[in-house]
Amino acid sequence: MSILINKDTKVIVQGITGRDGAFHTSKMKAYGTNIVGGISPGKAGQQVEGIPVFNTVEDAVKATGANASVIFVPAPFAGDAILEASYAGIDLVVCITEHVPVQDMIRVMPVLKKNNTKLVGANCPGLITPGECLIGILPGMIFKPGNIGLISRSGTLTYEVVNMLTENDLGQTTCVGIGGDSVSGLYFIDLLEMYENDPKTDAVVVIGEIGGDAEEQAAKFIKEKMTKPVVAFIAGQSAPPGKRMGHAGAIISSGSGTAEEKIKAFNAAGVPVAKEPSEIPGLIKEKLGL
Amino acid sequence: MKIHEYQARDLFRKYGIPVPEGELCHSVDEVKKKVSDKDKLRVVKAQVLVGGRGKAGGVKLATTKAEAIEKAKLILGMDIKGITVEKVLVADAVDIDREFYVGLINDRNAKAVTLMASSEGGVEIEEVAKTNPEKIIKMPIDPTMGLMDWQARKVALQLFNDPKQIRQAAEILVKLYKLYIETDSSLAEINPLVLTPDKQVLAIDGKMNFDDNALFRQKEIIAMREADENEKKELEANAKGLSYIKLDGNIGCMVNGAGLAMATMDMIKLYGGEPANFLDIGGSSNPQKVVDAMNILLGDKNVKSVMINIFGGITRCDDVARGLVAALDQIKTDIPIVIRLSGTNAKEGLEIIEKTGLPVVKTMSEAAQKAIELSQK
């Protein structure tokens, strides 16, 4: 078992003929992801990496039965690409594109709700169920099948932590990079609930960041609803207030969203917070009695 | 992107939000020329992008024109948090019966724009949010409908009693929302919104920020950009595809990815050092980026050692290594550098680095400790 994606997931790539789209399509395919089609308006009939290209998401869904989509289109068009996928009946949309205007993201939210579409991102590295399906730009070789779930707001920091887990023989069920933007799709709580209900996942790693209160809400959810152990890390503990560190989401506004508050909330929920990423495997092993 | 108060006032006026009369002046001479000869109560305000200008003495009252000139003389050229004041706004000071706060923000929990209002205006609104959260009204706005009249009215009703003022305030809220959406704003505040003794509702001070990701479609807004010294360096880095923020420490860091960059700074601090900057070279593997990044790092006089932390995912370690070698060929420096490369093509990358004789370590922790040690020599 896993969450969100598995070997049966049929994926289409929106923006497959672009440089990044084509490059990562080949990587995903090489990993074993079942990529059934790509979208590039006006280029129907072409092929990329042996994958058929369609003009619209609707055409691709009709022809292939795709249920997931990954978006590589440039930022000004990403909001519209999410809407197109949602109206075509795609269940899971993964938006890799960074620098998407916040108002565009806000505008897609009511539509996702209406059509019952799940969104990961934008500005995210994607997600992976090791050995079965990789959607996005994650480096597949560092992951390993196992029983640990992982949710992260960051990209490379996720790879760093996953690498440590794998080196310590802690494989993963599904790892999800939810993205660092201030308004984005699935949040910690949505995913924690999925991991709690996934029989294969035994423990979860949460990698948070300063800014917002997603971590505080996650802590509350863990305390009230979760039976499985959770271990956390918060990036940005040394960031000065009011400075934005690359992610639109990572903003400390005085007194809310600081690392200190997040750590306090996690500790109160019985979630140990690692001082540095290398402590995470040890904390997991302790929780699982390994 | 931030703009000055006078620029926010211009936008307010354009959208029909009433503001008191005022003149922007770059010099004392301009104050003499632009401000009317009539003696009345005025307020002279420094136009800087940093907060806390009032406490720093950047806002002063004047009862006559002569006094306004005097006060402008004091404020122009003043240093506020490292920024020299180059312009002042000389505005009519109005009598105030009551003060309110109204603001629009992108609310990450509601995943919508949220209108906030409070009858506790003028004071530090964040303090009110902390101590008396019930005194702040919050109204999430459906993006498909926009701020509906009944919503604006509902909020206005909680601030005012008189039907005429309720109507005036509701109109201001609807106009502010229109301005917010049309300019891709990320924050629009009127603080304070005031009621004058003659029952006028006026915006006395305004603050607006804009979504950097939407500037490509906001030509008018981008033309308002007046970057200060700190921002200029950051913009320069952005233009090269780097994300850079200068800090006060002495250990320069170059990292790929914002999350890992923050974790790297945290680790330097954890082991007793102080990071000199946040620098994210992003996801590409272009060697030129490393050259540009090294130039920025070594341009900071405070930097005593440099820690390079790369986890190769899409960014290939051998490309980073080649960039590094190219950069060090161009820049002669005595600053010690510690390199940690891991992930995609790490082996090839390490082979390239070894030829330069630079210290290479395996883990982030080791790299941080080594960089701190080298900075103290």
XYZ file of C-alpha atoms in Angstrom:
667
model
C 0.000 0.000 0.000
C 0.912 3.648 -0.271
C -0.869 6.965 -0.489
C -2.014 8.912 -3.571
C -0.017 7.015 -6.204
C 1.038 3.425 -6.972
C 1.997 1.177 -9.896
C -1.505 1.492 -11.386
C -1.437 5.315 -11.541
C -1.711 6.552 -15.140
C 0.117 9.830 -15.577
C -0.030 12.539 -18.220
C 2.497 15.390 -18.543
C 1.186 18.926 -19.193
C 3.933 20.798 -21.027
C 5.662 17.605 -22.252
C 7.362 19.293 -25.216
C 9.089 21.941 -23.090
C 12.726 21.533 -22.012
C 12.006 20.603 -18.378
C 8.870 18.648 -19.277
C 10.687 16.454 -21.809
C 13.740 15.935 -19.564
C 11.754 14.855 -16.504
C 9.355 12.763 -18.583
C 12.326 10.628 -19.609
C 13.480 10.399 -15.960
C 10.008 9.435 -14.712
C 9.602 6.855 -17.464
C 13.030 5.397 -16.713
C 11.983 5.055 -13.072
C 8.992 2.973 -14.152
C 6.177 5.521 -13.880
C 3.301 4.661 -16.182
C 3.303 7.812 -18.351
C 0.440 7.415 -20.793
C 0.424 10.761 -22.564
C 1.490 14.370 -22.770
C -0.242 17.670 -23.531
C 0.995 20.395 -25.841
C -1.700 22.425 -27.615
C -1.390 22.160 -31.399
C 1.118 19.299 -31.267
C -1.282 16.342 -31.153
C 0.027 13.343 -33.030
C 3.670 13.969 -32.117
C 5.588 11.747 -29.717
C 8.004 12.565 -26.885
C 10.105 9.670 -25.560
C 7.654 7.370 -27.367
C 4.716 8.934 -25.506
C 1.729 10.237 -27.535
C 1.064 13.991 -27.386
C -2.503 15.366 -27.177
C -3.916 18.870 -27.670
C -5.998 18.906 -24.500
C -6.145 17.091 -21.176
C -9.673 15.995 -22.066
C -8.428 14.255 -25.232
C -5.659 12.537 -23.278
C -8.032 11.316 -20.563
C -10.476 9.943 -23.154
C -7.743 8.104 -25.039
C -5.704 6.800 -22.105
C -7.834 6.769 -18.942
C -5.203 8.912 -17.176
C -5.987 9.725 -13.513
C -2.967 11.849 -12.582
C -1.284 14.816 -14.197
C 2.034 16.574 -13.691
C 2.449 20.204 -14.764
C 5.652 21.718 -16.190
C 4.134 24.691 -18.063
C 5.567 28.192 -17.421
C 4.261 30.069 -14.354
C 1.886 32.482 -16.167
C -0.043 29.477 -17.552
C 0.198 27.065 -14.613
C -3.058 28.146 -12.948
C -4.947 27.512 -16.172
C -3.238 24.120 -16.595
C -4.471 23.089 -13.124
C -8.005 24.180 -14.039
C -7.889 22.247 -17.325
C -6.816 19.057 -15.542
C -9.472 19.490 -12.868
C -12.299 19.986 -15.381
C -11.063 16.960 -17.373
C -11.695 14.803 -14.306
C -8.076 14.146 -13.258
C -7.988 12.953 -9.604
C -4.474 14.085 -8.695
C -2.728 17.144 -10.142
C 0.944 17.748 -9.323
C 2.185 21.250 -10.185
C 5.991 21.434 -10.336
C 6.109 24.957 -11.800
C 7.533 27.599 -9.447
C 6.744 31.343 -9.271
C 2.990 30.880 -9.874
C 1.151 34.123 -8.928
C -0.714 33.689 -5.624
C -3.983 35.076 -7.035
C -3.912 32.362 -9.723
C -3.621 29.701 -7.022
C -6.411 31.288 -4.983
C -8.682 31.283 -8.039
C -8.261 27.518 -8.665
C -9.150 26.496 -5.083
C -12.991 26.601 -5.359
C -12.794 24.651 -8.640
C -10.639 21.905 -7.088
C -13.195 21.604 -4.313
C -16.139 21.453 -6.714
C -14.516 18.823 -8.951
C -13.017 16.898 -6.024
C -9.473 17.226 -7.410
C -6.401 16.740 -5.217
C -3.522 19.148 -5.882
C 0.109 18.805 -4.808
C 2.069 22.095 -5.138
C 2.663 24.390 -6.882
C 6.406 24.987 -6.533
C 7.031 21.430 -5.357
C 9.330 18.527 -6.287
C 6.393 16.105 -6.600
C 5.853 12.742 -4.916
C 7.046 9.160 -5.084
C 5.945 5.706 -4.028
C 9.364 4.020 -4.229
C 9.600 1.150 -6.681
C 6.170 1.923 -8.155
C 5.591 5.477 -9.306
C 7.487 8.789 -9.370
C 5.668 11.999 -10.352
C 7.835 15.111 -10.512
C 11.535 15.904 -10.344
C 12.699 13.835 -7.370
C 15.975 11.919 -7.819
C 14.550 8.373 -7.826
C 17.740 6.528 -6.900
C 17.867 7.760 -3.291
C 14.442 6.291 -2.388
C 13.730 2.751 -1.258
C 10.450 0.898 -0.619
C 9.569 0.569 3.065
C 7.223 1.667 5.832
C 8.030 5.351 6.502
C 5.874 8.205 5.194
C 7.417 11.632 4.579
C 5.883 15.073 3.997
C 8.011 18.113 3.261
C 7.695 21.767 2.306
C 11.164 21.717 0.777
C 12.968 20.036 -2.146
C 16.670 19.358 -1.650
C 16.246 19.164 2.128
C 13.826 16.295 1.472
C 16.461 14.491 -0.606
C 18.981 15.016 2.181
C 16.642 13.421 4.751
C 15.484 10.600 2.445
C 19.101 9.759 1.690
C 19.753 9.402 5.427
C 16.639 7.263 5.901
C 17.633 4.952 3.045
C 21.226 4.684 4.319
C 19.787 3.654 7.700
C 17.635 0.977 6.053
C 14.430 2.955 6.645
C 12.514 2.608 3.369
C 9.498 4.728 2.448
C 5.843 4.118 1.566
C 5.235 7.450 -0.139
C 7.166 10.743 0.088
C 5.339 13.970 -0.769
C 6.871 17.404 -1.373
C 3.930 19.748 -0.785
C 5.769 22.869 -1.938
C 6.788 26.079 -0.253
C 4.224 28.573 -1.564
C 1.886 30.443 0.759
C -1.254 29.119 -0.919
C -0.959 25.550 -2.172
C -2.837 22.274 -2.521
C -2.620 19.394 -0.021
C -1.274 20.411 3.392
C 0.300 18.450 6.231
C -3.039 17.551 7.808
C -4.556 16.144 4.590
C -1.546 13.875 4.156
C -1.170 12.890 7.821
C -4.725 11.583 7.656
C -3.868 9.504 4.573
C -0.773 8.051 6.250
C -2.782 7.254 9.386
C -5.199 5.269 7.190
C -2.481 3.541 5.131
C -1.828 0.070 6.625
C 1.712 -0.045 5.228
C 2.934 3.205 6.845
C 4.298 2.728 10.388
C 5.771 6.192 11.072
C 5.838 9.617 9.437
C 8.550 12.267 9.043
C 7.354 15.886 8.762
C 9.818 18.449 7.395
C 8.486 21.912 8.087
C 9.691 25.420 7.522
C 9.255 28.791 9.204
C 6.205 30.850 8.184
C 2.494 30.138 8.338
C 0.965 27.751 10.837
C 0.682 24.469 8.889
C 3.052 22.812 11.375
C 1.070 24.028 14.391
C -2.103 22.634 12.818
C -0.309 19.381 12.045
C 0.763 19.131 15.693
C -2.832 19.594 16.811
C -4.019 16.923 14.377
C -1.316 14.473 15.497
C -2.231 14.974 19.128
C -5.945 14.466 18.568
C -6.182 11.985 15.713
C -2.984 10.034 15.078
C -1.929 6.706 16.541
C 1.256 6.367 14.449
C 4.508 8.020 15.589
C 5.654 11.232 13.908
C 9.126 12.827 13.897
C 9.756 16.408 12.720
C 12.404 18.853 11.554
C 11.923 22.610 11.095
C 14.142 24.546 8.671
C 14.814 28.233 9.220
C 15.464 28.263 12.964
C 18.206 30.843 12.466
C 16.323 33.051 9.984
C 15.920 36.666 11.101
C 12.303 37.894 11.403
C 10.718 39.428 8.325
C 13.228 38.033 5.841
C 11.925 35.842 3.106
C 14.249 32.947 2.389
C 13.481 32.055 -1.197
C 10.153 30.384 -0.547
C 7.171 32.687 -0.572
C 5.868 30.650 2.340
C 8.886 31.060 4.549
C 8.070 34.416 6.047
C 8.281 35.071 9.750
C 5.768 37.678 10.719
C 6.483 38.673 14.272
C 5.131 36.190 16.732
C 3.527 33.758 14.304
C 5.124 30.977 12.359
C 8.507 31.070 14.116
C 10.562 27.898 14.442
C 10.331 28.188 18.220
C 6.519 28.105 18.196
C 6.434 25.178 15.787
C 8.890 23.159 17.876
C 6.877 23.894 21.004
C 3.659 22.765 19.296
C 5.261 19.529 18.074
C 6.793 18.742 21.453
C 3.415 19.285 23.121
C 1.972 16.707 20.698
C 4.654 14.164 21.618
C 6.524 14.713 18.343
C 10.311 14.875 18.766
C 11.952 17.621 16.675
C 15.420 16.882 15.292
C 18.077 19.562 15.914
C 19.722 18.640 12.622
C 18.545 16.391 9.769
C 21.017 13.605 10.659
C 19.136 12.969 13.930
C 15.943 11.929 12.116
C 16.749 8.226 11.440
C 17.693 7.711 15.095
C 14.476 9.352 16.339
C 12.398 7.133 14.006
C 14.175 3.980 15.146
C 13.601 4.950 18.759
C 9.863 5.473 18.113
C 9.572 2.146 16.280
C 11.613 0.294 18.887
C 14.277 -0.728 16.356
C 7.832 44.021 -3.757
C 7.222 46.931 -1.403
C 6.291 50.496 -2.247
C 6.461 53.753 -0.275
C 3.531 55.258 1.579
C 3.232 58.090 -0.960
C 2.961 55.527 -3.758
C 0.262 53.599 -1.891
C -1.590 56.935 -1.437
C -1.394 57.532 -5.190
C -2.922 54.105 -5.830
C -5.632 54.734 -3.207
C -6.532 58.015 -4.882
C -6.634 56.366 -8.301
C -9.172 53.858 -6.972
C -11.270 56.532 -5.246
C -10.185 55.905 -1.666
C -10.080 59.327 0.068
C -6.714 60.461 1.472
C -5.703 63.854 2.977
C -3.874 66.388 0.782
C -0.101 65.938 0.656
C 3.047 66.672 -1.316
C 6.090 64.479 -1.898
C 9.340 66.456 -1.504
C 12.951 65.439 -2.203
C 14.542 68.569 -0.717
C 13.855 71.500 1.590
C 13.555 73.707 -1.502
C 10.803 71.480 -2.808
C 8.941 71.803 0.497
C 9.159 75.622 0.151
C 7.829 75.481 -3.423
C 5.236 72.722 -3.274
C 3.581 73.197 0.103
C 0.908 75.932 0.198
C 1.698 79.098 2.209
C -1.293 78.618 4.458
C -0.313 77.791 8.038
C -2.093 74.653 9.202
C -1.327 71.474 11.073
C 0.755 69.180 8.878
C 2.667 65.968 9.332
C 6.100 65.444 7.781
C 6.838 61.773 7.173
C 10.045 60.073 6.046
C 9.468 57.830 3.003
C 11.481 54.669 3.665
C 10.677 51.001 3.064
C 11.686 49.872 6.568
C 9.246 49.772 9.463
C 9.500 51.690 12.744
C 10.131 55.132 11.199
C 7.917 56.843 13.809
C 10.003 55.555 16.703
C 13.185 56.550 14.848
C 11.988 60.171 14.670
C 10.999 60.046 11.012
C 7.475 61.420 11.571
C 6.981 64.957 12.944
C 4.090 67.383 13.316
C 4.265 71.014 12.192
C 1.770 73.824 12.882
C 3.037 76.350 10.318
C 4.654 76.189 6.902
C 7.926 77.479 8.394
C 7.834 74.669 10.915
C 7.132 72.095 8.183
C 10.274 73.303 6.404
C 12.247 72.996 9.670
C 10.986 69.449 10.272
C 11.704 68.398 6.675
C 15.270 69.696 7.141
C 15.632 67.433 10.215
C 14.201 64.335 8.538
C 15.802 64.530 5.074
C 19.198 62.837 5.214
C 18.351 61.126 8.507
C 19.424 57.490 8.908
C 16.618 55.013 9.656
C 17.838 51.457 10.188
C 20.754 52.000 7.816
C 18.649 53.674 5.130
C 19.163 57.380 4.351
C 15.916 59.334 4.042
C 15.777 60.867 0.556
C 12.192 62.065 0.469
C 9.413 63.199 2.766
C 5.666 63.357 2.470
C 4.232 66.623 3.794
C 0.549 65.889 4.371
C -2.353 67.700 6.003
C -2.850 66.420 9.529
C -6.535 65.823 10.158
C -8.386 65.841 13.473
C -9.301 62.325 14.469
C -12.387 61.150 16.337
C -11.785 57.437 15.930
C -9.152 55.179 14.336
C -9.607 51.799 12.621
C -7.502 49.168 10.937
C -8.450 47.543 7.632
C -6.277 45.193 5.616
C -6.337 42.544 2.909
C -3.922 39.598 2.859
C -3.472 36.264 1.114
C -4.593 33.868 3.828
C -2.836 30.507 3.581
C -5.335 28.707 5.807
C -8.469 29.983 4.081
C -6.604 29.647 0.738
C -8.292 32.932 -0.140
C -7.891 36.683 0.213
C -9.084 37.643 3.692
C -10.384 41.046 4.742
C -9.396 42.012 8.266
C -10.726 44.957 10.218
C -10.520 46.234 13.743
C -11.818 49.155 15.763
C -8.391 49.166 17.441
C -6.647 51.005 14.612
C -3.540 53.133 14.759
C -1.796 50.987 17.351
C 0.323 47.963 16.625
C -2.263 45.698 15.024
C -0.158 42.566 15.471
C -0.177 43.227 19.202
C -3.993 43.364 19.118
C -4.007 40.119 17.120
C -2.015 38.465 19.874
C -3.677 39.878 22.983
C -7.273 40.476 21.785
C -7.808 38.310 18.698
C -11.595 38.696 19.071
C -11.210 42.411 18.262
C -10.144 41.586 14.715
C -12.898 40.761 12.234
C -11.857 38.305 9.534
C -13.808 37.803 6.330
C -12.465 35.319 3.717
C -13.417 36.328 0.182
C -14.659 33.907 -2.481
C -12.361 34.560 -5.476
C -15.137 33.771 -7.960
C -17.441 36.431 -6.433
C -15.004 38.984 -5.107
C -15.804 41.072 -2.009
C -19.598 41.168 -2.062
C -21.428 44.332 -0.946
C -23.079 42.544 1.973
C -19.686 41.385 3.219
C -18.225 44.892 3.052
C -21.360 46.186 4.811
C -21.155 43.510 7.495
C -17.576 44.512 8.294
C -18.370 48.249 8.139
C -21.323 47.724 10.501
C -18.947 46.460 13.159
C -16.810 49.588 12.910
C -19.433 52.363 12.491
C -22.954 53.174 13.719
C -24.017 56.032 11.463
C -25.628 54.795 8.170
C -23.747 57.359 6.089
C -20.368 56.325 7.528
C -21.235 52.648 7.137
C -21.864 53.315 3.445
C -18.623 55.313 3.077
C -16.560 52.625 4.811
C -18.140 49.755 2.828
C -17.367 51.608 -0.407
C -13.742 52.035 0.668
C -13.461 48.296 1.400
C -14.848 47.323 -2.012
C -12.445 49.775 -3.712
C -9.501 48.451 -1.703
C -10.332 44.878 -2.770
C -10.549 45.971 -6.418
C -7.135 47.633 -6.098
C -5.718 44.543 -4.373
C -6.845 42.121 -7.083
C -6.063 44.334 -10.069
C -2.495 44.961 -8.888
C -1.728 41.379 -7.688
C -1.119 42.713 -4.220
C -0.040 40.481 -1.330
C -0.827 43.015 1.393
C -2.926 46.168 1.377
C -3.423 47.968 4.667
C -5.068 51.196 5.686
C -3.812 51.902 9.176
C -5.331 54.019 10.392
C -8.600 54.542 8.599
C -10.043 57.481 10.531
C -13.305 59.215 11.260
C -12.872 62.985 11.434
C -14.980 65.303 13.670
C -16.790 66.466 10.499
C -17.716 62.809 9.864
C -15.438 62.073 6.950
C -13.855 58.602 6.585
C -10.228 58.971 5.404
C -7.174 56.753 4.801
C -4.326 58.381 6.767
C -1.554 55.846 6.199
C -1.296 53.006 3.724
C 0.966 50.094 3.094
C 1.036 47.839 0.031
C 3.158 44.849 -0.951
C 2.976 43.013 -4.254
C 3.410 39.406 -5.327
C 6.848 39.193 -6.977
C 5.620 36.248 -9.053
C 2.940 38.415 -10.675
C 5.089 41.441 -11.547
C 5.426 40.173 -15.126
C 1.811 41.315 -15.697
C 1.977 44.473 -13.539
C 3.909 46.990 -15.646
C 2.582 49.984 -13.692
C 3.532 48.496 -10.346
C 7.010 47.422 -11.388
C 7.638 50.993 -12.586
C 7.133 52.107 -8.965
C 10.026 50.017 -7.705
C 12.567 52.057 -5.740
C 14.945 49.467 -4.342
C 17.106 50.436 -1.372
C 20.729 49.285 -1.024
C 19.917 45.880 0.496
C 17.233 45.178 -2.058
C 19.506 46.152 -4.959
C 21.964 43.384 -4.096
C 19.144 40.891 -3.808
C 17.631 41.972 -7.140
C 21.020 41.706 -8.798
C 21.282 38.125 -7.544
C 17.728 37.378 -8.701
C 18.575 38.562 -12.188
C 21.302 35.900 -12.244
C 18.885 33.201 -11.111
C 20.143 33.226 -7.517
C 18.221 33.885 -4.353
C 20.407 35.912 -1.959
C 19.795 37.600 1.370
C 22.613 39.284 3.257
C 22.854 38.597 6.983
C 25.228 39.765 9.713
C 27.480 36.712 10.280
C 30.868 35.760 8.822
C 30.343 32.323 7.278
C 29.270 32.537 3.654
C 26.990 29.734 2.439
C 26.198 28.502 -1.052
C 23.465 25.876 -1.198
C 21.067 24.403 -3.754
C 17.437 24.686 -2.641
C 15.805 27.091 -0.181
C 14.961 24.487 2.465
C 18.460 23.019 2.483
C 19.911 26.556 2.518
C 17.902 27.370 5.644
C 18.876 24.060 7.263
C 22.527 24.855 6.462
C 22.273 28.247 8.188
C 20.589 26.558 11.151
C 23.431 24.081 11.403
C 26.098 26.794 11.353
C 24.249 28.465 14.205
C 23.782 25.144 16.040
C 27.563 24.639 16.100
C 28.195 28.178 17.354
C 28.816 30.102 14.102
C 26.912 32.917 12.384
C 25.827 32.661 8.716
C 26.752 35.667 6.530
C 23.925 35.066 4.095
C 21.211 32.941 2.628
C 22.130 31.904 -0.917
C 20.149 29.436 -3.006
C 21.680 28.651 -6.405
C 18.475 26.906 -7.473
C 17.884 23.730 -9.386
C 19.874 24.132 -12.594
C 23.421 22.892 -13.120
C 24.811 25.904 -14.943
C 28.475 26.493 -13.927
C 28.077 30.251 -14.557
C 25.660 30.396 -11.613
C 28.368 29.104 -9.298
C 30.773 31.756 -10.617
C 28.170 34.479 -9.976
C 27.382 33.056 -6.542
C 31.065 32.960 -5.536
C 31.478 36.565 -6.700
C 28.591 37.676 -4.497
C 29.854 35.706 -1.473
C 33.417 36.937 -1.723
C 32.174 40.507 -2.276
C 30.934 40.537 1.324
C 33.806 41.891 3.452
C 32.511 40.120 6.579
C 32.933 36.659 5.108
C 35.775 34.740 6.783
C 35.036 31.272 5.395
C 32.710 29.749 2.820
C 30.647 26.587 3.156
C 29.343 25.029 -0.036
C 26.600 22.486 0.525
C 25.202 20.725 -2.524
C 22.833 17.820 -2.640
C 22.689 16.820 -6.275
C 19.222 15.907 -7.440
C 18.643 17.674 -10.717
C 21.706 19.815 -10.002
C 24.614 17.567 -10.921
C 27.591 17.693 -8.570
C 30.148 17.539 -11.403
C 28.640 20.671 -12.974
C 28.812 22.456 -9.634
C 32.413 21.336 -9.223
C 33.343 22.614 -12.688
C 31.672 25.952 -11.923
C 33.559 26.179 -8.673
C 36.912 25.499 -10.296
C 36.105 28.081 -13.005
C 35.090 30.635 -10.368
C 38.239 30.139 -8.331
C 40.329 30.553 -11.464
C 38.755 33.978 -11.933
C 38.776 35.150 -8.326
C 41.947 35.207 -6.318
C 40.993 34.777 -2.690
C 42.547 33.758 0.623
C 39.150 32.966 2.141
C 39.039 29.271 3.083
C 36.326 27.173 1.434
C 34.761 23.902 2.606
C 32.846 21.775 0.133
C 30.285 19.087 0.702
C 28.887 17.362 -2.359
C 26.405 14.513 -2.225
C 23.815 12.966 -4.542
C 23.813 12.863 -8.368
C 27.327 12.532 -9.821
C 28.975 13.234 -6.437
C 31.909 10.939 -7.215
C 32.745 12.753 -10.462
C 32.301 16.107 -8.722
C 34.611 15.185 -5.869
C 37.306 14.055 -8.315
C 37.241 17.479 -9.989
C 37.416 19.300 -6.641
C 40.256 17.154 -5.291
C 42.511 18.488 -8.045
C 42.086 22.004 -6.592
C 43.213 20.869 -3.138
C 40.138 22.319 -1.398
C 38.877 20.547 1.721
C 36.021 18.172 0.919
C 33.799 16.632 3.606
C 31.042 14.026 3.553
C 28.242 15.408 5.730
C 26.547 18.731 6.422
C 27.515 18.594 10.096
C 31.190 18.123 9.279
C 31.075 20.930 6.723
C 29.518 23.361 9.206
C 32.035 22.537 11.927
C 34.965 22.809 9.525
C 33.718 26.165 8.145
C 33.388 27.561 11.660
C 36.866 26.338 12.582
C 38.359 27.944 9.457
C 36.530 31.242 10.092
C 38.251 31.584 13.452
C 41.787 31.308 12.091
